[in-house]
mmCIF file of C-alpha atoms in Angstrom:
data_model
loop_
_atom_site.group_PDB
_atom_site.id
_atom_site.type_symbol
_atom_site.label_atom_id
_atom_site.label_comp_id
_atom_site.label_asym_id
_atom_site.label_seq_id
_atom_site.Cartn_x
_atom_site.Cartn_y
_atom_site.Cartn_z
ATOM 1 C CA PHE A 1 -29.891 76.825 4.763
ATOM 2 C CA GLN A 2 -28.396 77.445 1.044
ATOM 3 C CA ILE A 3 -27.664 73.753 0.809
ATOM 4 C CA ARG A 4 -31.730 73.072 0.693
ATOM 5 C CA SER A 5 -32.182 75.432 -2.145
ATOM 6 C CA LYS A 6 -29.177 74.243 -4.007
ATOM 7 C CA LEU A 7 -30.656 70.451 -3.576
ATOM 8 C CA ARG A 8 -34.235 71.738 -4.803
ATOM 9 C CA LYS A 9 -32.512 73.303 -7.992
ATOM 10 C CA LYS A 10 -30.439 70.148 -8.346
ATOM 11 C CA LYS A 11 -33.410 67.837 -8.069
ATOM 12 C CA LYS A 12 -35.268 69.858 -10.825
ATOM 13 C CA MET A 13 -32.167 69.646 -13.086
ATOM 14 C CA MET A 14 -31.849 65.926 -12.523
ATOM 15 C CA LYS A 15 -35.400 65.527 -13.705
ATOM 16 C CA LYS A 16 -34.795 67.388 -16.795
ATOM 17 C CA THR A 17 -31.434 65.651 -17.494
ATOM 18 C CA LYS A 18 -30.121 62.050 -16.752
ATOM 19 C CA THR A 19 -27.475 63.216 -14.387
ATOM 20 C CA LYS A 20 -25.474 60.608 -12.698
ATOM 21 C CA ILE A 21 -25.389 61.133 -8.804
ATOM 22 C CA PRO A 22 -22.396 60.183 -6.676
ATOM 23 C CA LEU A 23 -22.473 57.077 -4.630
ATOM 24 C CA HIS A 24 -20.994 58.768 -1.490
ATOM 25 C CA LEU A 25 -21.150 62.511 -0.213
ATOM 26 C CA ALA A 26 -19.133 63.878 2.739
ATOM 27 C CA LEU A 27 -20.291 66.883 4.599
ATOM 28 C CA ILE A 28 -18.210 69.213 6.761
ATOM 29 C CA ILE A 29 -20.322 70.952 9.300
ATOM 30 C CA ASP A 30 -19.679 72.906 12.311
ATOM 31 C CA SER A 31 -20.147 70.868 15.584
ATOM 32 C CA GLU A 32 -21.915 73.634 17.458
ATOM 33 C CA ASP A 33 -24.063 74.382 14.511
ATOM 34 C CA ALA A 34 -25.002 70.678 14.055
ATOM 35 C CA LYS A 35 -25.941 70.160 17.999
ATOM 36 C CA THR A 36 -28.156 73.528 18.082
ATOM 37 C CA HIS A 37 -29.744 72.816 14.444
ATOM 38 C CA ILE A 38 -29.985 68.956 14.521
ATOM 39 C CA SER A 39 -33.459 68.967 12.805
ATOM 40 C CA SER A 40 -32.016 71.061 9.856
ATOM 41 C CA VAL A 41 -29.096 68.718 9.649
ATOM 42 C CA VAL A 42 -31.735 65.844 9.618
ATOM 43 C CA LYS A 43 -33.708 67.342 7.133
ATOM 44 C CA ILE A 44 -30.794 67.912 4.750
ATOM 45 C CA ILE A 45 -29.754 64.241 4.890
ATOM 46 C CA GLU A 46 -33.271 63.136 4.211
ATOM 47 C CA GLN A 47 -33.378 65.449 1.084
ATOM 48 C CA ILE A 48 -30.057 64.030 0.129
ATOM 49 C CA ALA A 49 -31.555 60.408 0.362
ATOM 50 C CA HIS A 50 -34.694 61.480 -1.436
ATOM 51 C CA LEU A 51 -32.221 62.322 -4.412
ATOM 52 C CA GLY A 52 -31.045 58.818 -4.305
ATOM 53 C CA LEU A 53 -27.864 59.280 -2.503
ATOM 54 C CA HIS A 54 -27.659 56.797 0.253
ATOM 55 C CA HIS A 55 -24.169 57.068 1.720
ATOM 56 C CA VAL A 56 -23.352 60.266 3.633
ATOM 57 C CA SER A 57 -20.649 61.061 5.887
ATOM 58 C CA LEU A 58 -20.650 63.989 8.418
ATOM 59 C CA TYR A 59 -17.519 65.529 9.675
ATOM 60 C CA ASP A 60 -16.683 68.453 12.045
ATOM 61 C CA MET A 61 -14.288 71.118 10.928
ATOM 62 C CA GLU A 62 -11.261 68.884 12.459
ATOM 63 C CA GLY A 63 -12.069 66.095 10.033
ATOM 64 C CA LYS A 64 -13.742 63.915 12.755
ATOM 65 C CA LYS A 65 -17.078 62.259 12.647
ATOM 66 C CA PRO A 66 -19.450 64.042 15.239
#
């Protein structure tokens, strides 16, 4: 996923600067991809939590929570 590499870059950048992170993040994912790649979705959420963001919402393409 591109998101993983972006998160790594963001983490490195945050170490260099005192950047504020948001309190909440909403992710829109394709429901079928989430079902077939659930371990990848879990890893992304774990990486987001590791960055210090503890409120994440997942939505499908129709705006519904999967």
